[in-house]
Amino acid sequence: MMTNQFEIRTAEERPALMRASAAVDTRAIQALDSAHYLHPFTDHKLLAEKGVRVMVKGEGIYLWDSEGKRVLDGMSGLWCVNVGYGRKELADAACRQMMEMPYYNSFFNTTNVPAVKLAALLAEVSPPQFQHVFFTNSGSEGNDTVVRLVRRYWDLLEQPRRKLIIGRINGYHGSTMAGASLGGMAYMHAQGDLPIPGIAHIQQPYWFEHGRGMSQDAFGLKAAGWLEEKILEVGPDRVAAFIGEPLQGAGGVIIPPDSYWPEIQRICDRYGILLVSDEVICGFGRLGEWFGCQKFGYRPDLMTFAKGVTSGYIPLGGVMVGKRVADVLIDKGGEFEHGFTYSGHPVACAVALENIDIIRRESLVEKVRDDSSPYLRHKFEALAVHPLVGMAETCGLVAGLVLVRDKRTLECFAPELGVGMLCRGHMFGNGMIMRAVGDRMIIAPPLVITRTQIDEMIDLIRCCLDATLDELRQRNWI
Ligand SMILES: *Cc1c(COP(=O)(O)O)cnc(C)c1O
């Protein structure tokens, strides 16, 4: 089908790959996996029946499984492997720091050099209001930290009534109690009695579902207006903050109209509400700017990051704290009773420093902005002519398309048919990792992807859309 010019790139690669997969007894690993390993967001029983896929090696934008099969990772792992797999510089940075000093905490009036250097570097690459950072180990912990910071801020300003944080339906902010509560995933709220008190949600700015018949711009203003309606409904003196992802990732790559964020900014300013940007996916070059708020033109007070900060090589997250909050917290706050054993972990920070250095050395942000994202847009939007595709859109290096039953009327499939998952099955089977969120098929490839590789990826996607269409016809679902 496709030429695999990448399959043997160097003389060493083939033997290394053979070693990696030969060393793994797939059946044995699968048996142990189902006996002991509870996976995140997984139906354990169902997975045990199907048999889990064992990934053993990564290089560039490709992964290999234990059967020696190559896949193109269109999702950068989980939106995080921005600089691609197999970067020796990152392994070396971790190794050097582990040998020097693997760990010390930042409690008790101490610090470590990588954490300090990273804090300064993050201040440098972030928008100018951000001069301070609070480190966590993940995006979820970052958003828990946001809740603590926001509540503390308003207490310190002697406005303790301001406690409500407004998020969005189908937003994703992680899976801890606070993270899942800020997010608007009904299936997550249904388990564990969420959301926790003090959190409300407004509808998402998804034109395809809520705005058809309107222009994108008019819909963006309308969707932002839902925030103002909510604020007026509960009372402006009770609202502490609004949180949103620049574009919604886990929700299915929901790209807001250009008019949306500036209007959200205006509303937050008008009522004095803190604006929080969850940059866990959009940060570190994903949209062709360092942060998504720069792409969409707004000025947050707090900014959560994780994933791309280390390209996923080691866990690290945190919150950029803007001047407005930092001034109050530092000048009036005394001790902030919050933090983690691994806040500012020296090894994680050393890897992040090297990762950000790679992003700069290789001009990845500029490359995405000027070259790969316009190229991806051109190629991906052309998939819209496919009979199964109702709408195909991109922003930076994320893209999503909607599978529809009737292209002309944009009639969708019944959700219980699971057409997205069926399509995902064809993708996985044919060496392409593309994720399904309902019937939205989405990608977010590593930022190092080349034009030739984008061509290869689009060919794979088209081919798998054809296979999906064939299967739907055979089943008489279309
Ligand atoms: C992944 C993600 C999180 C959660 O990060 P974890 O590291 O999985 O805790 C939070 N917010 C957004 C926008 C994410 O995509």
XYZ file of C-alpha atoms in Angstrom, residues 115 253 364:
3
model
C 14.001 23.726 38.962
C -10.661 18.799 18.931
C 9.726 23.847 16.118
